[in-house]
């Protein structure tokens, strides 16, 4: 019960806070995916990017991985042109690096079974570098990641190192990766609806069914049970017991883990 309450609190806090990313909003190509996941009871997204082509300007003679001390010379979530990159290079004063970064999505999950289901969806959609991490506080994060990246240095200390023909070539490669990235996103969305979406619809149906058909709990005294057992039909008693088991085990976690193979077949 405590874990479930913690998850609800984490989800409420995450979805209510301000988006501090440079763009400040969810990318258009994955809005439907993010909205769907956040509407599910057992999931919510913590960060996302649909994939992008970017030219960054980093500090020269810095061997460390740079993220804080670099500026964006050019960025797009769609295909780009050689002229866009050349214009960005003219503003470079350090080491300019041309990159393609594929779709990435981080989802916090209520149970480990929920994360495993989402992981199977990601892997079978082409995002084979996806993984699951469990934090010290019990937070379960499933990261959707891919390996079809691209990173090419183009200048050093503001001096362009390659010819325009090469820049034209790497732009074509990046655009091809953007196309493949979009196909994988669409495949991921379809598999997500088939696996997680089916579970959400089923659970709603079970709730309505329970309201329409009240469940009767047997609260008989020991003496009455003996009397009733003599007159009761064995078949009817078996049905009652079966219904009791279904009601005890019919939760979202067991249902979604049972859909694991369904997703594999659909994808």
Coordinates of N, CA and C in Angstrom, one line a residue, residues 22 44 53 65 102 105 137 142 197 239:
X22 N 15.2 23.1 -22.7 CA 15.4 24.3 -23.5 C 14.2 24.6 -24.3
X44 N 4.3 7.0 -15.7 CA 4.4 8.4 -16.1 C 5.8 8.7 -16.6
X53 N 18.8 16.5 -34.7 CA 20.1 16.7 -35.4 C 20.5 18.1 -34.7
X65 N 33.7 14.9 -21.0 CA 32.4 15.0 -21.7 C 31.7 16.3 -21.4
X102 N 19.0 9.9 -31.3 CA 17.7 9.3 -31.5 C 16.7 9.5 -30.4
X105 N 13.2 8.1 -24.1 CA 12.1 8.3 -23.3 C 12.3 7.6 -21.9
X137 N 15.3 4.5 -3.4 CA 13.9 4.8 -2.8 C 12.8 3.9 -3.5
X142 N 12.2 2.9 -16.6 CA 12.5 2.2 -17.8 C 12.9 3.3 -18.9
X197 N -2.3 -0.6 -23.8 CA -3.6 -0.1 -24.1 C -4.7 -1.2 -23.8
X239 N -17.7 -22.6 -8.8 CA -17.8 -21.3 -9.6 C -17.6 -20.2 -8.6

